[in-house]
């Protein structure tokens, strides 16, 4: 479970970034088990983003060769506000009706932008590692397996699927 892994026994590694003065994308492969919508991506960052930094998530189809291929959708571009800092768990919404088809493999990535490259810090975890499911792309280069660079880790990003649900609640009393 993603949130369990943030405890003291999380075995979090990193955080990782693609180098200064460059763009980079980090993410994981997943399989849609039902026809549904991608609502958002949740990622675990190192908390070093500054106000004004930007982040975006992208959804790709997976190629037969097992690498990310065609871009399906980009999330909205998120600009870090004071209320977002320190940014650890960041929920990155996708446009409505970003459809996922049952039985299809997808790849969900978060993007490091040049302006905030030295503050981008996505965690990985060896606790939930599955070989050949996390990939990295630096600049305009090709996608490559994270296994070959950072070792046996899965990037800490997950897809939130289904229909968005708004919860309305109110605090009616606070006792000392």
PDB file of N, CA, C and O in Angstrom, residues 30-109:
ATOM      1  N   UNK A  30       1.461   0.387 -15.431  1.00  0.00           N
ATOM      2  CA  UNK A  30       0.343  -0.241 -14.733  1.00  0.00           C
ATOM      3  C   UNK A  30      -0.647  -0.771 -15.757  1.00  0.00           C
ATOM      4  O   UNK A  30      -0.635  -0.362 -16.914  1.00  0.00           O
ATOM      5  N   UNK A  31      -1.496  -1.681 -15.333  1.00  0.00           N
ATOM      6  CA  UNK A  31      -2.498  -2.292 -16.215  1.00  0.00           C
ATOM      7  C   UNK A  31      -3.881  -1.912 -15.729  1.00  0.00           C
ATOM      8  O   UNK A  31      -4.196  -2.072 -14.550  1.00  0.00           O
ATOM      9  N   UNK A  32      -4.705  -1.408 -16.648  1.00  0.00           N
ATOM     10  CA  UNK A  32      -6.097  -1.094 -16.309  1.00  0.00           C
ATOM     11  C   UNK A  32      -6.869  -2.400 -16.202  1.00  0.00           C
ATOM     12  O   UNK A  32      -6.851  -3.207 -17.128  1.00  0.00           O
ATOM     13  N   UNK A  33      -7.525  -2.633 -15.071  1.00  0.00           N
ATOM     14  CA  UNK A  33      -8.268  -3.881 -14.878  1.00  0.00           C
ATOM     15  C   UNK A  33      -9.740  -3.731 -15.235  1.00  0.00           C
ATOM     16  O   UNK A  33     -10.465  -4.714 -15.294  1.00  0.00           O
ATOM     17  N   UNK A  34     -10.171  -2.491 -15.481  1.00  0.00           N
ATOM     18  CA  UNK A  34     -11.556  -2.230 -15.872  1.00  0.00           C
ATOM     19  C   UNK A  34     -11.581  -0.973 -16.731  1.00  0.00           C
ATOM     20  O   UNK A  34     -10.645  -0.165 -16.681  1.00  0.00           O
ATOM     21  N   UNK A  35     -12.632  -0.811 -17.517  1.00  0.00           N
ATOM     22  CA  UNK A  35     -12.829   0.446 -18.230  1.00  0.00           C
ATOM     23  C   UNK A  35     -13.161   1.508 -17.192  1.00  0.00           C
ATOM     24  O   UNK A  35     -14.117   1.353 -16.426  1.00  0.00           O
ATOM     25  N   UNK A  36     -12.346   2.547 -17.123  1.00  0.00           N
ATOM     26  CA  UNK A  36     -12.518   3.580 -16.105  1.00  0.00           C
ATOM     27  C   UNK A  36     -11.851   4.857 -16.583  1.00  0.00           C
ATOM     28  O   UNK A  36     -11.410   4.942 -17.734  1.00  0.00           O
ATOM     29  N   UNK A  37     -11.745   5.832 -15.710  1.00  0.00           N
ATOM     30  CA  UNK A  37     -11.065   7.088 -16.021  1.00  0.00           C
ATOM     31  C   UNK A  37      -9.885   7.282 -15.085  1.00  0.00           C
ATOM     32  O   UNK A  37      -9.946   6.917 -13.915  1.00  0.00           O
ATOM     33  N   UNK A  38      -8.825   7.891 -15.613  1.00  0.00           N
ATOM     34  CA  UNK A  38      -7.709   8.322 -14.783  1.00  0.00           C
ATOM     35  C   UNK A  38      -8.095   9.689 -14.220  1.00  0.00           C
ATOM     36  O   UNK A  38      -8.319  10.631 -14.971  1.00  0.00           O
ATOM     37  N   UNK A  39      -8.216   9.775 -12.908  1.00  0.00           N
ATOM     38  CA  UNK A  39      -8.626  11.015 -12.254  1.00  0.00           C
ATOM     39  C   UNK A  39      -7.416  11.881 -11.934  1.00  0.00           C
ATOM     40  O   UNK A  39      -7.415  13.087 -12.183  1.00  0.00           O
ATOM     41  N   UNK A  40      -6.382  11.247 -11.374  1.00  0.00           N
ATOM     42  CA  UNK A  40      -5.191  12.006 -10.992  1.00  0.00           C
ATOM     43  C   UNK A  40      -4.032  11.050 -10.775  1.00  0.00           C
ATOM     44  O   UNK A  40      -4.195   9.831 -10.770  1.00  0.00           O
ATOM     45  N   UNK A  41      -2.863  11.634 -10.594  1.00  0.00           N
ATOM     46  CA  UNK A  41      -1.671  10.899 -10.190  1.00  0.00           C
ATOM     47  C   UNK A  41      -1.259  11.445  -8.831  1.00  0.00           C
ATOM     48  O   UNK A  41      -1.313  12.648  -8.600  1.00  0.00           O
ATOM     49  N   UNK A  42      -0.868  10.556  -7.928  1.00  0.00           N
ATOM     50  CA  UNK A  42      -0.326  10.985  -6.646  1.00  0.00           C
ATOM     51  C   UNK A  42       1.128  10.550  -6.610  1.00  0.00           C
ATOM     52  O   UNK A  42       1.447   9.401  -6.898  1.00  0.00           O
ATOM     53  N   UNK A  43       2.013  11.496  -6.284  1.00  0.00           N
ATOM     54  CA  UNK A  43       3.442  11.211  -6.251  1.00  0.00           C
ATOM     55  C   UNK A  43       4.018  11.635  -4.909  1.00  0.00           C
ATOM     56  O   UNK A  43       3.520  12.556  -4.267  1.00  0.00           O
ATOM     57  N   UNK A  44       5.071  10.948  -4.495  1.00  0.00           N
ATOM     58  CA  UNK A  44       5.755  11.253  -3.248  1.00  0.00           C
ATOM     59  C   UNK A  44       7.086  11.930  -3.573  1.00  0.00           C
ATOM     60  O   UNK A  44       7.995  11.319  -4.117  1.00  0.00           O
ATOM     61  N   UNK A  45       7.139  13.212  -3.239  1.00  0.00           N
ATOM     62  CA  UNK A  45       8.334  14.025  -3.500  1.00  0.00           C
ATOM     63  C   UNK A  45       9.107  14.263  -2.216  1.00  0.00           C
ATOM     64  O   UNK A  45       8.597  14.061  -1.121  1.00  0.00           O
ATOM     65  N   UNK A  46      10.307  14.767  -2.360  1.00  0.00           N
ATOM     66  CA  UNK A  46      11.181  15.020  -1.228  1.00  0.00           C
ATOM     67  C   UNK A  46      10.903  16.292  -0.454  1.00  0.00           C
ATOM     68  O   UNK A  46      11.602  16.590   0.494  1.00  0.00           O
ATOM     69  N   UNK A  47       9.901  17.067  -0.863  1.00  0.00           N
ATOM     70  CA  UNK A  47       9.538  18.267  -0.122  1.00  0.00           C
ATOM     71  C   UNK A  47      10.393  19.474  -0.421  1.00  0.00           C
ATOM     72  O   UNK A  47      10.337  20.469   0.291  1.00  0.00           O
ATOM     73  N   UNK A  48      11.180  19.421  -1.488  1.00  0.00           N
ATOM     74  CA  UNK A  48      12.098  20.523  -1.766  1.00  0.00           C
ATOM     75  C   UNK A  48      11.610  21.503  -2.828  1.00  0.00           C
ATOM     76  O   UNK A  48      12.319  22.444  -3.167  1.00  0.00           O
ATOM     77  N   UNK A  49      10.420  21.291  -3.366  1.00  0.00           N
ATOM     78  CA  UNK A  49       9.878  22.241  -4.327  1.00  0.00           C
ATOM     79  C   UNK A  49       9.735  23.615  -3.689  1.00  0.00           C
ATOM     80  O   UNK A  49       9.417  23.738  -2.506  1.00  0.00           O
ATOM     81  N   UNK A  50       9.930  24.650  -4.489  1.00  0.00           N
ATOM     82  CA  UNK A  50       9.759  26.025  -4.029  1.00  0.00           C
ATOM     83  C   UNK A  50       8.488  26.608  -4.649  1.00  0.00           C
ATOM     84  O   UNK A  50       7.999  26.118  -5.673  1.00  0.00           O
ATOM     85  N   UNK A  51       7.965  27.645  -4.044  1.00  0.00           N
ATOM     86  CA  UNK A  51       6.787  28.334  -4.580  1.00  0.00           C
ATOM     87  C   UNK A  51       7.116  28.792  -6.003  1.00  0.00           C
ATOM     88  O   UNK A  51       8.168  29.373  -6.256  1.00  0.00           O
ATOM     89  N   UNK A  52       6.228  28.484  -6.939  1.00  0.00           N
ATOM     90  CA  UNK A  52       6.424  28.833  -8.341  1.00  0.00           C
ATOM     91  C   UNK A  52       6.953  27.702  -9.189  1.00  0.00           C
ATOM     92  O   UNK A  52       6.874  27.757 -10.417  1.00  0.00           O
ATOM     93  N   UNK A  53       7.543  26.664  -8.592  1.00  0.00           N
ATOM     94  CA  UNK A  53       7.986  25.504  -9.366  1.00  0.00           C
ATOM     95  C   UNK A  53       6.782  24.832  -9.997  1.00  0.00           C
ATOM     96  O   UNK A  53       5.653  24.958  -9.507  1.00  0.00           O
ATOM     97  N   UNK A  54       7.014  24.103 -11.091  1.00  0.00           N
ATOM     98  CA  UNK A  54       5.908  23.450 -11.783  1.00  0.00           C
ATOM     99  C   UNK A  54       6.166  21.960 -11.941  1.00  0.00           C
ATOM    100  O   UNK A  54       7.308  21.517 -12.017  1.00  0.00           O
ATOM    101  N   UNK A  55       5.066  21.206 -11.971  1.00  0.00           N
ATOM    102  CA  UNK A  55       5.127  19.766 -12.175  1.00  0.00           C
ATOM    103  C   UNK A  55       3.931  19.356 -13.026  1.00  0.00           C
ATOM    104  O   UNK A  55       2.884  20.022 -13.014  1.00  0.00           O
ATOM    105  N   UNK A  56       4.090  18.298 -13.770  1.00  0.00           N
ATOM    106  CA  UNK A  56       3.025  17.783 -14.627  1.00  0.00           C
ATOM    107  C   UNK A  56       3.145  16.266 -14.680  1.00  0.00           C
ATOM    108  O   UNK A  56       4.245  15.719 -14.557  1.00  0.00           O
ATOM    109  N   UNK A  57       2.037  15.598 -14.845  1.00  0.00           N
ATOM    110  CA  UNK A  57       2.029  14.148 -15.030  1.00  0.00           C
ATOM    111  C   UNK A  57       1.575  13.836 -16.450  1.00  0.00           C
ATOM    112  O   UNK A  57       0.830  14.612 -17.060  1.00  0.00           O
ATOM    113  N   UNK A  58       2.030  12.714 -16.970  1.00  0.00           N
ATOM    114  CA  UNK A  58       1.681  12.295 -18.327  1.00  0.00           C
ATOM    115  C   UNK A  58       1.296  10.824 -18.327  1.00  0.00           C
ATOM    116  O   UNK A  58       1.879  10.016 -17.598  1.00  0.00           O
ATOM    117  N   UNK A  59       0.329  10.491 -19.167  1.00  0.00           N
ATOM    118  CA  UNK A  59      -0.125   9.118 -19.359  1.00  0.00           C
ATOM    119  C   UNK A  59       0.266   8.688 -20.764  1.00  0.00           C
ATOM    120  O   UNK A  59      -0.033   9.389 -21.743  1.00  0.00           O
ATOM    121  N   UNK A  60       0.931   7.531 -20.854  1.00  0.00           N
ATOM    122  CA  UNK A  60       1.361   6.979 -22.130  1.00  0.00           C
ATOM    123  C   UNK A  60       0.788   5.577 -22.312  1.00  0.00           C
ATOM    124  O   UNK A  60       0.568   4.863 -21.339  1.00  0.00           O
ATOM    125  N   UNK A  61       0.615   5.158 -23.587  1.00  0.00           N
ATOM    126  CA  UNK A  61       0.394   3.753 -23.899  1.00  0.00           C
ATOM    127  C   UNK A  61       1.749   3.072 -23.839  1.00  0.00           C
ATOM    128  O   UNK A  61       2.781   3.702 -24.058  1.00  0.00           O
ATOM    129  N   UNK A  62       1.742   1.784 -23.551  1.00  0.00           N
ATOM    130  CA  UNK A  62       2.988   1.010 -23.567  1.00  0.00           C
ATOM    131  C   UNK A  62       3.137   0.341 -24.928  1.00  0.00           C
ATOM    132  O   UNK A  62       2.180  -0.202 -25.474  1.00  0.00           O
ATOM    133  N   UNK A  63       4.349   0.370 -25.463  1.00  0.00           N
ATOM    134  CA  UNK A  63       4.642  -0.282 -26.738  1.00  0.00           C
ATOM    135  C   UNK A  63       4.762  -1.787 -26.525  1.00  0.00           C
ATOM    136  O   UNK A  63       4.969  -2.257 -25.402  1.00  0.00           O
ATOM    137  N   UNK A  64       4.667  -2.538 -27.593  1.00  0.00           N
ATOM    138  CA  UNK A  64       4.820  -3.988 -27.537  1.00  0.00           C
ATOM    139  C   UNK A  64       6.187  -4.345 -26.950  1.00  0.00           C
ATOM    140  O   UNK A  64       6.338  -5.316 -26.223  1.00  0.00           O
ATOM    141  N   UNK A  65       7.183  -3.508 -27.204  1.00  0.00           N
ATOM    142  CA  UNK A  65       8.537  -3.758 -26.702  1.00  0.00           C
ATOM    143  C   UNK A  65       8.652  -3.520 -25.195  1.00  0.00           C
ATOM    144  O   UNK A  65       9.696  -3.766 -24.603  1.00  0.00           O
ATOM    145  N   UNK A  66       7.587  -3.037 -24.573  1.00  0.00           N
ATOM    146  CA  UNK A  66       7.591  -2.858 -23.125  1.00  0.00           C
ATOM    147  C   UNK A  66       8.055  -1.503 -22.632  1.00  0.00           C
ATOM    148  O   UNK A  66       8.302  -1.328 -21.446  1.00  0.00           O
ATOM    149  N   UNK A  67       8.181  -0.537 -23.531  1.00  0.00           N
ATOM    150  CA  UNK A  67       8.580   0.814 -23.148  1.00  0.00           C
ATOM    151  C   UNK A  67       7.414   1.779 -23.345  1.00  0.00           C
ATOM    152  O   UNK A  67       6.513   1.532 -24.152  1.00  0.00           O
ATOM    153  N   UNK A  68       7.407   2.914 -22.634  1.00  0.00           N
ATOM    154  CA  UNK A  68       6.378   3.925 -22.869  1.00  0.00           C
ATOM    155  C   UNK A  68       6.411   4.351 -24.341  1.00  0.00           C
ATOM    156  O   UNK A  68       7.485   4.475 -24.936  1.00  0.00           O
ATOM    157  N   UNK A  69       5.235   4.576 -24.908  1.00  0.00           N
ATOM    158  CA  UNK A  69       5.158   4.892 -26.341  1.00  0.00           C
ATOM    159  C   UNK A  69       4.367   6.186 -26.573  1.00  0.00           C
ATOM    160  O   UNK A  69       4.861   7.270 -26.302  1.00  0.00           O
ATOM    161  N   UNK A  70       3.140   6.057 -27.025  1.00  0.00           N
ATOM    162  CA  UNK A  70       2.329   7.196 -27.430  1.00  0.00           C
ATOM    163  C   UNK A  70       1.768   7.955 -26.234  1.00  0.00           C
ATOM    164  O   UNK A  70       1.202   7.350 -25.319  1.00  0.00           O
ATOM    165  N   UNK A  71       1.907   9.273 -26.259  1.00  0.00           N
ATOM    166  CA  UNK A  71       1.310  10.113 -25.228  1.00  0.00           C
ATOM    167  C   UNK A  71      -0.206  10.072 -25.361  1.00  0.00           C
ATOM    168  O   UNK A  71      -0.746  10.318 -26.438  1.00  0.00           O
ATOM    169  N   UNK A  72      -0.899   9.725 -24.280  1.00  0.00           N
ATOM    170  CA  UNK A  72      -2.362   9.678 -24.262  1.00  0.00           C
ATOM    171  C   UNK A  72      -2.926  10.992 -23.740  1.00  0.00           C
ATOM    172  O   UNK A  72      -3.851  11.553 -24.314  1.00  0.00           O
ATOM    173  N   UNK A  73      -2.366  11.484 -22.632  1.00  0.00           N
ATOM    174  CA  UNK A  73      -2.880  12.719 -22.024  1.00  0.00           C
ATOM    175  C   UNK A  73      -1.843  13.302 -21.071  1.00  0.00           C
ATOM    176  O   UNK A  73      -1.062  12.577 -20.471  1.00  0.00           O
ATOM    177  N   UNK A  74      -1.873  14.618 -20.952  1.00  0.00           N
ATOM    178  CA  UNK A  74      -1.100  15.318 -19.935  1.00  0.00           C
ATOM    179  C   UNK A  74      -2.051  15.837 -18.877  1.00  0.00           C
ATOM    180  O   UNK A  74      -3.179  16.226 -19.184  1.00  0.00           O
ATOM    181  N   UNK A  75      -1.577  15.880 -17.641  1.00  0.00           N
ATOM    182  CA  UNK A  75      -2.349  16.509 -16.580  1.00  0.00           C
ATOM    183  C   UNK A  75      -2.304  18.016 -16.784  1.00  0.00           C
ATOM    184  O   UNK A  75      -1.573  18.520 -17.644  1.00  0.00           O
ATOM    185  N   UNK A  76      -3.051  18.700 -15.970  1.00  0.00           N
ATOM    186  CA  UNK A  76      -2.899  20.142 -15.919  1.00  0.00           C
ATOM    187  C   UNK A  76      -1.505  20.427 -15.374  1.00  0.00           C
ATOM    188  O   UNK A  76      -0.945  19.642 -14.614  1.00  0.00           O
ATOM    189  N   UNK A  77      -0.942  21.542 -15.773  1.00  0.00           N
ATOM    190  CA  UNK A  77       0.342  21.966 -15.236  1.00  0.00           C
ATOM    191  C   UNK A  77       0.087  22.532 -13.842  1.00  0.00           C
ATOM    192  O   UNK A  77      -0.750  23.411 -13.662  1.00  0.00           O
ATOM    193  N   UNK A  78       0.779  21.995 -12.848  1.00  0.00           N
ATOM    194  CA  UNK A  78       0.599  22.423 -11.463  1.00  0.00           C
ATOM    195  C   UNK A  78       1.732  23.377 -11.098  1.00  0.00           C
ATOM    196  O   UNK A  78       2.903  23.037 -11.264  1.00  0.00           O
ATOM    197  N   UNK A  79       1.369  24.554 -10.619  1.00  0.00           N
ATOM    198  CA  UNK A  79       2.346  25.503 -10.106  1.00  0.00           C
ATOM    199  C   UNK A  79       2.276  25.442  -8.587  1.00  0.00           C
ATOM    200  O   UNK A  79       1.209  25.613  -8.002  1.00  0.00           O
ATOM    201  N   UNK A  80       3.402  25.178  -7.954  1.00  0.00           N
ATOM    202  CA  UNK A  80       3.459  25.030  -6.502  1.00  0.00           C
ATOM    203  C   UNK A  80       3.145  26.379  -5.839  1.00  0.00           C
ATOM    204  O   UNK A  80       3.787  27.386  -6.133  1.00  0.00           O
ATOM    205  N   UNK A  81       2.149  26.360  -4.959  1.00  0.00           N
ATOM    206  CA  UNK A  81       1.755  27.542  -4.194  1.00  0.00           C
ATOM    207  C   UNK A  81       2.229  27.381  -2.752  1.00  0.00           C
ATOM    208  O   UNK A  81       2.642  26.297  -2.334  1.00  0.00           O
ATOM    209  N   UNK A  82       2.144  28.447  -1.999  1.00  0.00           N
ATOM    210  CA  UNK A  82       2.559  28.402  -0.592  1.00  0.00           C
ATOM    211  C   UNK A  82       1.828  27.295   0.153  1.00  0.00           C
ATOM    212  O   UNK A  82       2.415  26.603   0.989  1.00  0.00           O
ATOM    213  N   UNK A  83       0.546  27.088  -0.177  1.00  0.00           N
ATOM    214  CA  UNK A  83      -0.245  26.069   0.514  1.00  0.00           C
ATOM    215  C   UNK A  83       0.207  24.645   0.165  1.00  0.00           C
ATOM    216  O   UNK A  83      -0.147  23.705   0.852  1.00  0.00           O
ATOM    217  N   UNK A  84       0.999  24.490  -0.888  1.00  0.00           N
ATOM    218  CA  UNK A  84       1.499  23.172  -1.311  1.00  0.00           C
ATOM    219  C   UNK A  84       2.819  22.801  -0.649  1.00  0.00           C
ATOM    220  O   UNK A  84       3.282  21.683  -0.787  1.00  0.00           O
ATOM    221  N   UNK A  85       3.455  23.758   0.003  1.00  0.00           N
ATOM    222  CA  UNK A  85       4.791  23.494   0.531  1.00  0.00           C
ATOM    223  C   UNK A  85       4.756  23.135   2.000  1.00  0.00           C
ATOM    224  O   UNK A  85       3.928  23.668   2.735  1.00  0.00           O
ATOM    225  N   UNK A  86       5.590  22.258   2.478  1.00  0.00           N
ATOM    226  CA  UNK A  86       6.495  21.488   1.628  1.00  0.00           C
ATOM    227  C   UNK A  86       5.707  20.432   0.851  1.00  0.00           C
ATOM    228  O   UNK A  86       4.802  19.827   1.399  1.00  0.00           O
ATOM    229  N   UNK A  87       6.004  20.276  -0.421  1.00  0.00           N
ATOM    230  CA  UNK A  87       5.281  19.338  -1.280  1.00  0.00           C
ATOM    231  C   UNK A  87       5.852  17.936  -1.106  1.00  0.00           C
ATOM    232  O   UNK A  87       6.944  17.645  -1.561  1.00  0.00           O
ATOM    233  N   UNK A  88       5.119  17.090  -0.393  1.00  0.00           N
ATOM    234  CA  UNK A  88       5.501  15.690  -0.243  1.00  0.00           C
ATOM    235  C   UNK A  88       4.564  14.842  -1.091  1.00  0.00           C
ATOM    236  O   UNK A  88       4.930  14.367  -2.141  1.00  0.00           O
ATOM    237  N   UNK A  89       3.320  14.640  -0.633  1.00  0.00           N
ATOM    238  CA  UNK A  89       2.309  13.966  -1.437  1.00  0.00           C
ATOM    239  C   UNK A  89       1.658  15.022  -2.295  1.00  0.00           C
ATOM    240  O   UNK A  89       1.062  15.969  -1.787  1.00  0.00           O
ATOM    241  N   UNK A  90       1.776  14.899  -3.584  1.00  0.00           N
ATOM    242  CA  UNK A  90       1.185  15.871  -4.486  1.00  0.00           C
ATOM    243  C   UNK A  90       0.202  15.151  -5.390  1.00  0.00           C
ATOM    244  O   UNK A  90       0.562  14.186  -6.063  1.00  0.00           O
ATOM    245  N   UNK A  91      -1.042  15.600  -5.388  1.00  0.00           N
ATOM    246  CA  UNK A  91      -2.081  15.034  -6.241  1.00  0.00           C
ATOM    247  C   UNK A  91      -2.160  15.892  -7.494  1.00  0.00           C
ATOM    248  O   UNK A  91      -2.356  17.106  -7.411  1.00  0.00           O
ATOM    249  N   UNK A  92      -1.997  15.268  -8.652  1.00  0.00           N
ATOM    250  CA  UNK A  92      -1.917  15.980  -9.930  1.00  0.00           C
ATOM    251  C   UNK A  92      -3.110  15.564 -10.783  1.00  0.00           C
ATOM    252  O   UNK A  92      -3.132  14.460 -11.327  1.00  0.00           O
ATOM    253  N   UNK A  93      -4.143  16.426 -10.899  1.00  0.00           N
ATOM    254  CA  UNK A  93      -5.366  16.049 -11.614  1.00  0.00           C
ATOM    255  C   UNK A  93      -5.186  15.944 -13.132  1.00  0.00           C
ATOM    256  O   UNK A  93      -4.422  16.706 -13.721  1.00  0.00           O
ATOM    257  N   UNK A  94      -5.906  15.006 -13.712  1.00  0.00           N
ATOM    258  CA  UNK A  94      -5.966  14.859 -15.167  1.00  0.00           C
ATOM    259  C   UNK A  94      -7.281  15.445 -15.664  1.00  0.00           C
ATOM    260  O   UNK A  94      -8.252  15.548 -14.901  1.00  0.00           O
ATOM    261  N   UNK A  95      -7.343  15.815 -16.950  1.00  0.00           N
ATOM    262  CA  UNK A  95      -8.610  16.312 -17.505  1.00  0.00           C
ATOM    263  C   UNK A  95      -9.717  15.267 -17.364  1.00  0.00           C
ATOM    264  O   UNK A  95      -9.444  14.058 -17.366  1.00  0.00           O
ATOM    265  N   UNK A  96     -10.940  15.730 -17.228  1.00  0.00           N
ATOM    266  CA  UNK A  96     -12.093  14.822 -17.132  1.00  0.00           C
ATOM    267  C   UNK A  96     -12.111  13.900 -18.343  1.00  0.00           C
ATOM    268  O   UNK A  96     -11.686  14.273 -19.440  1.00  0.00           O
ATOM    269  N   UNK A  97     -12.593  12.698 -18.129  1.00  0.00           N
ATOM    270  CA  UNK A  97     -12.758  11.701 -19.185  1.00  0.00           C
ATOM    271  C   UNK A  97     -11.441  11.247 -19.817  1.00  0.00           C
ATOM    272  O   UNK A  97     -11.393  10.959 -21.015  1.00  0.00           O
ATOM    273  N   UNK A  98     -10.375  11.174 -19.015  1.00  0.00           N
ATOM    274  CA  UNK A  98      -9.140  10.558 -19.496  1.00  0.00           C
ATOM    275  C   UNK A  98      -9.342   9.054 -19.338  1.00  0.00           C
ATOM    276  O   UNK A  98      -9.141   8.490 -18.275  1.00  0.00           O
ATOM    277  N   UNK A  99      -9.798   8.435 -20.422  1.00  0.00           N
ATOM    278  CA  UNK A  99     -10.271   7.045 -20.382  1.00  0.00           C
ATOM    279  C   UNK A  99      -9.135   6.035 -20.356  1.00  0.00           C
ATOM    280  O   UNK A  99      -8.110   6.196 -21.026  1.00  0.00           O
ATOM    281  N   UNK A 100      -9.349   4.986 -19.561  1.00  0.00           N
ATOM    282  CA  UNK A 100      -8.478   3.823 -19.511  1.00  0.00           C
ATOM    283  C   UNK A 100      -9.285   2.622 -19.975  1.00  0.00           C
ATOM    284  O   UNK A 100     -10.435   2.457 -19.571  1.00  0.00           O
ATOM    285  N   UNK A 101      -8.689   1.773 -20.806  1.00  0.00           N
ATOM    286  CA  UNK A 101      -9.367   0.603 -21.352  1.00  0.00           C
ATOM    287  C   UNK A 101      -8.888  -0.657 -20.630  1.00  0.00           C
ATOM    288  O   UNK A 101      -7.677  -0.878 -20.490  1.00  0.00           O
ATOM    289  N   UNK A 102      -9.832  -1.466 -20.193  1.00  0.00           N
ATOM    290  CA  UNK A 102      -9.512  -2.705 -19.475  1.00  0.00           C
ATOM    291  C   UNK A 102      -8.539  -3.560 -20.272  1.00  0.00           C
ATOM    292  O   UNK A 102      -8.668  -3.695 -21.492  1.00  0.00           O
ATOM    293  N   UNK A 103      -7.550  -4.113 -19.561  1.00  0.00           N
ATOM    294  CA  UNK A 103      -6.583  -5.001 -20.188  1.00  0.00           C
ATOM    295  C   UNK A 103      -5.437  -4.298 -20.893  1.00  0.00           C
ATOM    296  O   UNK A 103      -4.560  -4.955 -21.449  1.00  0.00           O
ATOM    297  N   UNK A 104      -5.403  -2.985 -20.864  1.00  0.00           N
ATOM    298  CA  UNK A 104      -4.362  -2.215 -21.548  1.00  0.00           C
ATOM    299  C   UNK A 104      -3.283  -1.798 -20.557  1.00  0.00           C
ATOM    300  O   UNK A 104      -3.581  -1.392 -19.442  1.00  0.00           O
ATOM    301  N   UNK A 105      -2.032  -1.902 -20.997  1.00  0.00           N
ATOM    302  CA  UNK A 105      -0.915  -1.432 -20.193  1.00  0.00           C
ATOM    303  C   UNK A 105      -0.663   0.046 -20.477  1.00  0.00           C
ATOM    304  O   UNK A 105      -0.617   0.459 -21.637  1.00  0.00           O
ATOM    305  N   UNK A 106      -0.490   0.801 -19.403  1.00  0.00           N
ATOM    306  CA  UNK A 106      -0.213   2.237 -19.496  1.00  0.00           C
ATOM    307  C   UNK A 106       1.041   2.552 -18.703  1.00  0.00           C
ATOM    308  O   UNK A 106       1.528   1.735 -17.931  1.00  0.00           O
ATOM    309  N   UNK A 107       1.521   3.761 -18.896  1.00  0.00           N
ATOM    310  CA  UNK A 107       2.676   4.259 -18.151  1.00  0.00           C
ATOM    311  C   UNK A 107       2.327   5.646 -17.639  1.00  0.00           C
ATOM    312  O   UNK A 107       1.875   6.501 -18.389  1.00  0.00           O
ATOM    313  N   UNK A 108       2.515   5.853 -16.340  1.00  0.00           N
ATOM    314  CA  UNK A 108       2.198   7.123 -15.700  1.00  0.00           C
ATOM    315  C   UNK A 108       3.497   7.748 -15.207  1.00  0.00           C
ATOM    316  O   UNK A 108       4.250   7.099 -14.454  1.00  0.00           O
ATOM    317  N   UNK A 109       3.787   8.969 -15.645  1.00  0.00           N
ATOM    318  CA  UNK A 109       5.051   9.625 -15.315  1.00  0.00           C
ATOM    319  C   UNK A 109       4.826  11.015 -14.752  1.00  0.00           C
ATOM    320  O   UNK A 109       3.810  11.652 -15.038  1.00  0.00           O
TER     321      UNK A 109
END
